[in-house]
CSV table of C-alpha atoms and ligand atoms in Angstrom, one decimal:
chain,number,residue,atom,x,y,z
N,17,MET,CA,0.0,0.0,0.0
N,18,LEU,CA,1.3,3.4,-0.9
N,19,LEU,CA,0.8,5.8,2.0
N,20,GLY,CA,1.8,9.4,2.0
N,21,ALA,CA,0.8,13.0,1.3
N,22,ALA,CA,0.0,15.3,-1.6
N,23,THR,CA,0.8,19.0,-2.4
N,24,SER,CA,0.9,21.3,-5.4
N,25,SER,CA,3.5,23.7,-6.7
N,26,HIS,CA,1.7,27.0,-6.4
N,27,GLN,CA,0.4,26.1,-2.9
N,28,ILE,CA,3.8,25.3,-1.4
N,29,GLU,CA,6.7,26.6,-3.4
N,30,GLY,CA,6.7,30.3,-3.2
N,31,GLY,CA,8.0,32.5,-6.1
N,32,THR,CA,5.7,31.0,-8.7
N,33,PHE,CA,4.4,33.3,-11.4
N,34,ASN,CA,1.3,32.1,-13.3
N,35,ASP,CA,-2.3,32.9,-14.1
N,36,TRP,CA,-3.2,32.6,-10.4
N,37,THR,CA,-0.6,35.2,-9.6
N,38,LEU,CA,-2.4,37.6,-11.9
N,39,TRP,CA,-5.6,36.7,-10.1
N,40,GLU,CA,-4.0,37.6,-6.8
N,41,ARG,CA,-2.7,40.9,-8.1
N,42,GLU,CA,-6.2,41.8,-9.2
N,43,GLY,CA,-7.2,41.3,-5.6
N,44,LYS,CA,-9.4,38.3,-6.4
N,45,ALA,CA,-7.4,35.9,-4.2
N,46,PRO,CA,-5.1,36.4,-1.2
N,47,PRO,CA,-1.4,36.8,-2.1
N,48,VAL,CA,0.5,33.5,-1.9
N,49,GLY,CA,3.7,35.3,-0.8
N,50,GLU,CA,6.5,32.8,-0.1
N,51,ALA,CA,4.1,29.9,0.6
N,52,CYS,CA,6.0,27.1,2.4
N,53,ARG,CA,9.2,28.0,0.5
N,54,SER,CA,9.4,24.5,-0.8
N,55,TRP,CA,11.2,25.7,-3.9
N,56,GLU,CA,14.3,26.1,-1.7
N,57,LYS,CA,13.3,23.6,1.0
N,58,MET,CA,12.2,20.6,-1.0
N,59,GLU,CA,14.7,18.3,0.7
N,60,GLU,CA,13.3,19.3,4.1
N,61,ASP,CA,9.9,18.1,2.8
N,62,VAL,CA,11.4,14.7,2.4
N,63,LYS,CA,12.3,14.7,6.1
N,64,LEU,CA,8.7,15.5,7.0
N,65,LEU,CA,7.5,12.6,4.8
N,66,LEU,CA,9.9,10.2,6.6
N,67,LYS,CA,8.7,11.4,10.0
N,68,VAL,CA,5.1,10.4,9.2
N,69,GLY,CA,6.1,7.0,7.9
N,70,ALA,CA,5.2,7.9,4.2
N,71,ASN,CA,6.4,5.8,1.3
N,72,ALA,CA,4.8,7.9,-1.4
N,73,TYR,CA,4.6,11.6,-2.2
N,74,ARG,CA,2.4,13.3,-4.8
N,75,PHE,CA,3.7,16.8,-5.8
N,76,SER,CA,3.3,18.9,-9.0
N,77,ILE,CA,5.8,20.4,-11.4
N,78,GLU,CA,5.0,24.0,-12.1
N,79,TRP,CA,4.6,24.4,-15.8
N,80,SER,CA,5.4,28.1,-15.7
N,81,ARG,CA,8.8,27.4,-14.2
N,82,ILE,CA,9.8,25.1,-17.0
N,83,GLU,CA,8.2,26.5,-20.2
N,84,VAL,CA,8.9,30.1,-19.4
N,85,GLU,CA,7.8,31.3,-22.9
N,86,GLU,CA,6.0,29.2,-25.4
N,87,GLY,CA,8.5,26.7,-26.7
N,88,LEU,CA,11.3,28.0,-24.5
N,89,PHE,CA,12.3,25.6,-21.7
N,90,LYS,CA,14.3,26.4,-18.6
N,91,ILE,CA,16.1,23.1,-18.0
N,92,GLU,CA,17.8,24.4,-14.9
N,93,ASN,CA,14.5,24.5,-13.2
N,94,LEU,CA,13.6,21.0,-14.4
N,95,LEU,CA,16.8,19.8,-12.9
N,96,ARG,CA,15.8,21.2,-9.6
N,97,TYR,CA,12.8,18.8,-9.6
N,98,ARG,CA,15.1,16.1,-10.9
N,99,ARG,CA,17.3,16.4,-7.8
N,100,PHE,CA,14.3,16.3,-5.6
N,101,VAL,CA,13.0,13.1,-7.2
N,102,ASP,CA,16.5,11.5,-6.8
N,103,ARG,CA,16.3,12.3,-3.1
N,104,LEU,CA,12.8,10.7,-2.8
N,105,LEU,CA,14.0,7.6,-4.6
N,106,GLU,CA,17.1,7.4,-2.4
N,107,VAL,CA,15.1,7.2,0.8
N,108,GLY,CA,12.5,4.8,-0.7
N,109,ILE,CA,9.6,7.2,-1.3
N,110,THR,CA,7.6,6.6,-4.5
N,111,PRO,CA,7.3,9.9,-6.4
N,112,ILE,CA,3.9,10.7,-8.0
N,113,ILE,CA,4.2,13.6,-10.4
N,114,THR,CA,1.2,15.9,-11.2
N,115,LEU,CA,1.7,17.8,-14.4
N,116,HIS,CA,-1.2,20.3,-14.2
N,117,HIS,CA,-2.6,21.4,-10.9
N,118,PHE,CA,-4.9,24.4,-11.6
N,119,THR,CA,-2.2,26.9,-12.6
N,120,ASN,CA,-1.2,27.9,-16.2
N,121,PRO,CA,1.8,29.9,-17.5
N,122,VAL,CA,0.8,33.5,-18.2
N,123,TRP,CA,1.7,33.1,-21.9
N,124,LEU,CA,-0.9,30.3,-22.1
N,125,TYR,CA,-3.4,32.4,-20.2
N,126,THR,CA,-3.1,35.2,-22.7
N,127,LYS,CA,-4.0,32.6,-25.4
N,128,GLY,CA,-7.1,31.5,-23.6
N,129,SER,CA,-5.7,28.6,-21.5
N,130,TRP,CA,-7.9,25.5,-21.9
N,131,LEU,CA,-10.5,27.2,-24.1
N,132,ASN,CA,-7.9,27.3,-26.8
N,133,PRO,CA,-8.1,24.2,-29.1
N,134,ASP,CA,-4.3,24.1,-29.4
N,135,THR,CA,-3.7,23.8,-25.7
N,136,PRO,CA,-3.9,20.0,-25.6
N,137,LYS,CA,-1.0,19.7,-28.1
N,138,ILE,CA,0.9,22.5,-26.4
N,139,PHE,CA,0.5,20.7,-23.0
N,140,SER,CA,1.6,17.4,-24.5
N,141,ARG,CA,4.8,18.9,-26.0
N,142,TYR,CA,5.6,20.0,-22.5
N,143,VAL,CA,4.8,16.7,-20.9
N,144,ASP,CA,6.9,14.9,-23.6
N,145,LEU,CA,9.9,16.9,-22.4
N,146,ILE,CA,9.2,16.3,-18.7
N,147,SER,CA,8.7,12.6,-19.0
N,148,ARG,CA,12.0,12.1,-20.8
N,149,TYR,CA,13.8,13.4,-17.8
N,150,PHE,CA,11.8,11.3,-15.3
N,151,GLN,CA,11.9,7.8,-16.8
N,152,ASP,CA,12.3,6.3,-13.3
N,153,VAL,CA,9.0,7.8,-12.1
N,154,LYS,CA,6.3,5.2,-12.6
N,155,ILE,CA,3.1,7.0,-11.5
N,156,TRP,CA,1.9,10.1,-13.3
N,157,ILE,CA,-1.1,12.3,-12.9
N,158,THR,CA,-1.6,14.4,-16.0
N,159,ILE,CA,-4.3,16.8,-14.8
N,160,ASN,CA,-5.8,17.5,-11.4
N,161,GLU,CA,-9.6,17.9,-10.9
N,162,PRO,CA,-10.7,19.0,-14.4
N,163,ASN,CA,-14.3,19.2,-13.1
N,164,VAL,CA,-13.4,21.6,-10.3
N,165,TYR,CA,-11.1,23.7,-12.6
N,166,ALA,CA,-13.9,24.1,-15.2
N,167,TYR,CA,-16.6,24.7,-12.6
N,168,ARG,CA,-14.7,27.4,-10.6
N,169,GLY,CA,-13.2,29.2,-13.6
N,170,TYR,CA,-16.0,28.9,-16.1
N,171,VAL,CA,-19.3,28.4,-14.3
N,172,GLU,CA,-19.0,30.0,-10.8
N,173,GLY,CA,-16.3,32.4,-12.1
N,174,SER,CA,-14.5,32.6,-8.8
N,175,TRP,CA,-11.2,31.4,-10.2
N,176,PRO,CA,-9.3,32.6,-13.3
N,177,PRO,CA,-10.4,33.5,-15.9
N,178,GLY,CA,-13.7,34.3,-14.0
N,179,GLU,CA,-16.1,33.3,-16.8
N,180,ARG,CA,-19.7,32.3,-16.3
N,181,SER,CA,-20.6,30.1,-19.2
N,182,PHE,CA,-21.7,26.5,-19.0
N,183,PHE,CA,-20.8,25.9,-22.6
N,184,LYS,CA,-17.3,27.2,-22.1
N,185,ALA,CA,-16.9,24.9,-19.1
N,186,LEU,CA,-17.8,21.9,-21.4
N,187,ARG,CA,-15.2,23.0,-23.9
N,188,VAL,CA,-12.6,23.3,-21.2
N,189,ILE,CA,-13.4,19.8,-20.0
N,190,ARG,CA,-13.2,18.5,-23.5
N,191,ASN,CA,-9.8,20.1,-24.1
N,192,MET,CA,-8.5,18.9,-20.8
N,193,LEU,CA,-9.5,15.4,-21.6
N,194,ARG,CA,-7.8,15.7,-25.0
N,195,GLY,CA,-4.8,17.1,-23.3
N,196,HIS,CA,-4.8,14.2,-20.9
N,197,SER,CA,-5.0,11.8,-23.9
N,198,HIS,CA,-2.0,13.4,-25.7
N,199,ALA,CA,0.0,13.5,-22.4
N,200,TYR,CA,-0.9,9.9,-21.7
N,201,SER,CA,0.6,8.8,-25.1
N,202,ALA,CA,3.7,10.9,-24.6
N,203,ILE,CA,4.4,9.5,-21.1
N,204,LYS,CA,3.7,5.9,-22.3
N,205,ALA,CA,6.2,6.4,-25.1
N,206,ASN,CA,8.9,7.7,-22.8
N,207,VAL,CA,8.5,5.8,-19.6
N,208,LYS,CA,8.6,2.1,-19.5
N,209,GLY,CA,5.9,0.7,-17.2
N,210,ALA,CA,4.3,4.0,-16.4
N,211,ALA,CA,0.9,4.1,-14.9
N,212,VAL,CA,-0.9,7.3,-16.1
N,213,GLY,CA,-4.1,8.7,-14.8
N,214,MET,CA,-5.8,11.8,-13.5
N,215,ALA,CA,-6.9,13.0,-10.1
N,216,HIS,CA,-10.7,13.1,-10.1
N,217,HIS,CA,-12.5,15.1,-7.5
N,218,LEU,CA,-15.5,13.0,-6.6
N,219,ARG,CA,-18.3,14.0,-4.2
N,220,VAL,CA,-21.2,12.2,-2.7
N,221,PHE,CA,-24.5,13.9,-3.6
N,222,THR,CA,-27.4,13.2,-1.3
N,223,PRO,CA,-30.9,14.2,-2.6
N,224,LEU,CA,-33.2,15.8,-0.1
N,225,GLY,CA,-36.6,14.6,-1.1
N,226,PRO,CA,-37.7,12.7,-4.3
N,227,LEU,CA,-37.6,15.7,-6.6
N,228,ALA,CA,-34.0,16.3,-5.8
N,229,LYS,CA,-33.1,13.0,-7.5
N,230,LEU,CA,-33.0,14.8,-10.8
N,231,PRO,CA,-30.4,17.5,-9.9
N,232,VAL,CA,-28.4,14.8,-8.2
N,233,MET,CA,-28.4,12.7,-11.3
N,234,LEU,CA,-27.2,15.6,-13.3
N,235,ARG,CA,-24.4,16.4,-10.9
N,236,GLU,CA,-23.5,12.7,-10.6
N,237,TYR,CA,-23.2,12.4,-14.4
N,238,LEU,CA,-21.4,15.6,-15.3
N,239,PHE,CA,-19.2,16.1,-12.2
N,240,ASN,CA,-18.3,12.6,-11.1
N,241,PHE,CA,-18.9,10.2,-13.9
N,242,LEU,CA,-18.1,12.0,-17.2
N,243,PRO,CA,-14.4,12.9,-16.7
N,244,LEU,CA,-13.6,9.6,-14.9
N,245,TYR,CA,-15.4,7.5,-17.5
N,246,SER,CA,-13.5,9.3,-20.3
N,247,ASP,CA,-10.2,8.6,-18.6
N,248,VAL,CA,-10.9,4.9,-18.0
N,249,HIS,CA,-12.7,4.0,-21.2
N,250,GLY,CA,-10.9,6.3,-23.6
N,251,GLU,CA,-14.0,8.0,-25.1
N,252,ILE,CA,-15.7,11.3,-24.2
N,253,PRO,CA,-19.5,11.1,-23.9
N,254,PRO,CA,-22.1,13.8,-24.5
N,255,PRO,CA,-22.6,16.6,-23.9
N,256,VAL,CA,-18.9,17.2,-23.9
N,257,ALA,CA,-18.3,15.2,-27.1
N,258,LEU,CA,-19.9,12.5,-29.2
N,259,MET,CA,-18.1,9.5,-27.9
N,260,GLU,CA,-14.8,11.0,-29.2
N,261,ARG,CA,-12.0,8.4,-28.9
N,262,ILE,CA,-9.0,9.4,-26.8
N,263,SER,CA,-5.9,7.3,-26.0
N,264,SER,CA,-6.4,7.0,-22.3
N,265,ARG,CA,-7.0,3.5,-20.9
N,266,GLY,CA,-7.3,4.2,-17.2
N,267,ASP,CA,-4.2,2.6,-15.7
N,268,PHE,CA,-5.6,3.5,-12.4
N,269,VAL,CA,-8.5,5.5,-11.0
N,270,GLY,CA,-7.3,8.6,-9.0
N,271,ILE,CA,-9.8,9.9,-6.5
N,272,ASN,CA,-9.7,13.1,-4.5
N,273,TYR,CA,-12.4,12.8,-1.8
N,274,TYR,CA,-13.4,15.4,0.8
N,275,THR,CA,-17.1,15.7,1.4
N,276,ARG,CA,-20.7,15.3,0.4
N,277,ASP,CA,-23.3,17.8,-0.7
N,278,ARG,CA,-27.0,17.6,0.4
N,279,VAL,CA,-29.0,18.8,-2.6
N,280,LYS,CA,-32.4,20.3,-2.8
N,281,PHE,CA,-34.6,20.6,-5.9
N,282,SER,CA,-34.9,24.1,-7.3
N,283,LEU,CA,-37.0,25.5,-10.1
N,284,ARG,CA,-34.3,28.1,-10.8
N,285,ASN,CA,-31.4,25.8,-11.1
N,286,PRO,CA,-31.4,22.4,-12.9
N,287,PHE,CA,-28.5,21.4,-10.6
N,288,GLY,CA,-30.5,22.1,-7.5
N,289,ILE,CA,-29.1,24.0,-4.5
N,290,GLU,CA,-26.9,22.9,-1.6
N,291,VAL,CA,-28.3,22.8,1.9
N,292,ALA,CA,-26.0,23.3,4.9
N,293,PRO,CA,-25.7,20.1,6.8
N,294,GLU,CA,-27.3,19.9,10.3
N,295,ASN,CA,-26.0,17.7,13.1
N,296,ALA,CA,-23.0,16.7,11.1
N,297,TRP,CA,-19.2,16.5,11.6
N,298,LEU,CA,-17.9,19.6,9.9
N,299,SER,CA,-14.4,20.8,9.0
N,300,SER,CA,-13.3,24.3,9.9
N,301,MET,CA,-14.3,25.2,6.3
N,302,GLY,CA,-17.9,23.9,6.9
N,303,TRP,CA,-17.4,20.9,4.7
N,304,GLU,CA,-19.2,17.8,6.0
N,305,VAL,CA,-16.9,15.0,7.0
N,306,TYR,CA,-18.5,11.8,5.7
N,307,PRO,CA,-16.0,8.9,5.7
N,308,GLU,CA,-18.5,6.3,4.6
N,309,GLY,CA,-18.9,8.3,1.4
N,310,LEU,CA,-15.4,7.3,0.3
N,311,TYR,CA,-16.5,3.7,0.6
N,312,MET,CA,-19.6,4.4,-1.5
N,313,LEU,CA,-17.6,6.1,-4.2
N,314,LEU,CA,-14.9,3.3,-4.2
N,315,LYS,CA,-17.6,0.7,-4.7
N,316,ARG,CA,-19.4,2.7,-7.4
N,317,TYR,CA,-16.4,4.1,-9.4
N,318,ASN,CA,-13.5,1.6,-9.2
N,319,PHE,CA,-14.2,0.4,-12.8
N,320,SER,CA,-12.3,-2.8,-11.9
N,321,ARG,CA,-9.1,-0.8,-12.0
N,322,PRO,CA,-6.4,-0.2,-9.3
N,323,VAL,CA,-7.4,2.9,-7.3
N,324,ILE,CA,-5.3,5.5,-5.7
N,325,ILE,CA,-6.8,8.0,-3.3
N,326,THR,CA,-4.8,10.9,-4.7
N,327,GLU,CA,-6.2,13.3,-2.0
N,328,ASN,CA,-8.2,13.2,1.2
N,329,GLY,CA,-8.0,15.7,4.0
N,330,ILE,CA,-9.5,18.0,6.5
N,331,ALA,CA,-9.1,21.6,7.4
N,332,THR,CA,-8.9,21.7,11.2
N,333,GLU,CA,-6.8,23.3,14.0
N,334,ASP,CA,-7.3,20.1,16.1
N,335,HIS,CA,-4.7,17.6,15.2
N,336,ASP,CA,-6.5,14.8,17.1
N,337,GLU,CA,-9.5,15.4,14.9
N,338,ARG,CA,-7.3,15.1,11.9
N,339,ILE,CA,-6.0,11.7,13.0
N,340,ARG,CA,-9.5,10.6,13.7
N,341,PHE,CA,-10.5,11.8,10.2
N,342,ILE,CA,-7.6,9.8,8.6
N,343,ALA,CA,-8.3,6.7,10.6
N,344,GLU,CA,-12.0,6.7,9.7
N,345,HIS,CA,-11.2,7.0,6.0
N,346,LEU,CA,-8.6,4.3,6.2
N,347,ARG,CA,-11.1,2.0,7.8
N,348,TRP,CA,-13.6,2.4,5.0
N,349,ILE,CA,-10.8,1.9,2.5
N,350,LYS,CA,-9.9,-1.4,4.2
N,351,ARG,CA,-13.5,-2.5,4.1
N,352,SER,CA,-13.7,-1.8,0.4
N,353,GLN,CA,-10.5,-3.8,-0.2
N,354,ASN,CA,-12.0,-6.7,1.7
N,355,GLU,CA,-14.9,-6.5,-0.7
N,356,GLY,CA,-12.6,-6.6,-3.7
N,357,VAL,CA,-11.8,-3.0,-4.5
N,358,ASN,CA,-8.2,-2.8,-5.5
N,359,VAL,CA,-7.1,0.3,-3.6
N,360,ARG,CA,-3.3,0.7,-3.9
N,361,GLY,CA,-2.7,4.0,-2.2
N,362,TYR,CA,-3.8,6.8,0.1
N,363,LEU,CA,-2.3,10.3,0.0
N,364,TYR,CA,-3.3,12.7,2.7
N,365,TRP,CA,-3.9,16.4,1.7
N,366,SER,CA,-1.7,17.9,2.7
N,367,LEU,CA,1.9,17.5,4.0
N,368,MET,CA,1.9,20.9,5.6
N,369,ASP,CA,-0.4,23.8,6.0
N,370,ASN,CA,-0.3,25.7,2.7
N,371,TYR,CA,-2.0,28.2,0.4
N,372,GLU,CA,-5.7,27.2,0.0
N,373,TRP,CA,-6.6,29.2,-3.1
N,374,LEU,CA,-9.4,31.7,-2.2
N,375,GLU,CA,-9.0,30.9,1.5
N,376,GLY,CA,-5.3,31.8,1.5
N,377,TYR,CA,-3.7,30.6,4.7
N,378,SER,CA,-6.8,30.3,6.8
N,379,ALA,CA,-7.4,26.6,6.2
N,380,PHE,CA,-5.1,24.2,8.1
N,381,PHE,CA,-4.9,20.9,6.2
N,382,GLY,CA,-1.4,20.0,7.1
N,383,LEU,CA,0.2,17.2,9.0
N,384,PHE,CA,2.8,19.9,9.8
N,385,THR,CA,2.5,23.7,10.1
N,386,ARG,CA,3.5,25.9,7.3
N,387,ASP,CA,7.0,26.4,8.8
N,388,ARG,CA,7.3,22.6,9.1
N,389,LYS,CA,6.7,22.2,12.9
N,390,PRO,CA,5.1,19.0,14.0
N,391,LYS,CA,1.6,19.2,15.2
N,392,GLY,CA,1.7,15.9,17.1
N,393,ASP,CA,2.5,12.3,16.4
N,394,ILE,CA,1.2,10.5,13.4
N,395,ASN,CA,2.6,7.5,11.6
N,396,LEU,CA,0.7,6.6,8.5
N,397,LYS,CA,2.1,3.1,8.2
N,398,LYS,CA,1.2,2.3,11.9
N,399,LEU,CA,-2.2,3.9,11.5
N,400,TRP,CA,-2.9,1.8,8.4
N,401,ARG,CA,-1.9,-1.4,10.3
N,402,GLU,CA,-4.1,-0.5,13.3
N,403,VAL,CA,-7.3,0.5,11.7
T,525,NOJ,C1,-8.3,19.7,-4.0
T,525,NOJ,C2,-7.2,20.4,-4.7
T,525,NOJ,O1,-6.5,19.6,-5.6
T,525,NOJ,C3,-6.2,21.1,-3.8
T,525,NOJ,O2,-5.5,22.0,-4.6
T,525,NOJ,C4,-6.9,21.8,-2.7
T,525,NOJ,O3,-6.0,22.5,-1.8
T,525,NOJ,C5,-7.6,20.7,-1.8
T,525,NOJ,N1,-8.6,20.1,-2.7
T,525,NOJ,C6,-8.3,21.2,-0.6
T,525,NOJ,O4,-9.4,22.0,-1.0
C-alpha cells in the first residue's frame, strides 16, 4: 500500500508566477507570498515525509517554471525537480508527479488557456519533455480535478479566468480530456511501465426529497462520472463530445475525496441547491466529513481498476480530529478492499499547511505547520496497520 501525502507547486513553493498570480494581483485571491518556501526547501519536505512514515509523495511540477515562454524551456528548473526526485528515490519514497494542478503559465493564459483548441497539443509537448527526464517515475497524474477547474473558472467564475458560461466549461473539460490523452501517449512512449491517470474530484451527492433526485443525477453524471469514464474508457461522452475516442486507458483511478453535498430541488437551477448540513461532523471550512462516502464512491467508481486515493484531507486546527479523520477514511478503504476493490494508495492532503486558493492561509490541512513544525505524532504506516 502506498501511503503518503499530496501537495501542489503554487500552494507550497513560493516564487511562482502564473495565471493565479495575476488573479492575486487583481485582488481576487489572497497573495500567496512565499508559501512554504518548498522551492528552496524541497529536501526538508522529504524529512517530513519520513517522519510520518510515508512511502509515497504526490507533488506537482510548475509548468510556468519550465516553459517560461511558449516553446522556451528552462532546463535548470527542471533539474531542480530532478534532484528532488533523486532524493525521494534514495530514501525509498515513491514519487507521483502531477503535471497540471490548476495553474497555467501566463503566456498560455493570454492565449485562452484550456479554451484554446491548441492547448492539448501545447501541453503534451511540455509533458513529452518532462517525461523524458523522469523515466524512473512510474506513477503520473496528468491533470488535477478537471471538473473543479472548469466549474470554478467557467461556471462560478471565482477562479481565473472568471467566466460564467456552462458551454465554455464543457469546452474546457473536452480540451483537458484531449490534453490528458496526448499527455498519456507521450508518457507511455517515454517511460517504460508508467501508470498514467488523472486526479478526479468525486463528491457524494445526497438528494433531499424525491424531486432532488433529478439534480443529483445531473451532478453525478457531469461532475463525477463523465471525466472519470472518459479517462478509463478512452471515449468522451455527450454533452462534452460525441463519444470521441481518446488514447487513455485508465491505468488507475485517481480519486480526490473530501465531502458530500446535500442537494435540494430548485425550479431556478437544474443542478439544485446545496443545503447546509445539520448535526454533522464539519471541518473548519464547513465541509461535511463523511468517511462512509469514500467507501460508497470506491464501490461505485472503481471500474475494476487499481485505485489511488490521490487526495483526502480535513481543514482543522485540532490535530487529534485530523488523526480521527484519517483513521476513519482508512477503515472504510480497508472495508472496500475486503470486498474486492483494488485500492493501492492513500495520499493525505496535505503534507503541511499551505495556500488554500481563495481561502489563502486560513485553512489548516497540514500534517505539519506551514513552517514545518510537527503538530503531534502521526505515523501513516502504523495507523494503516491498526485500523
Ligand atoms: C483539491 C485540490 O486539488 C487542492 O489544490 C486543494 O487544496 C484541496 N482540494 C483542498 O481544497
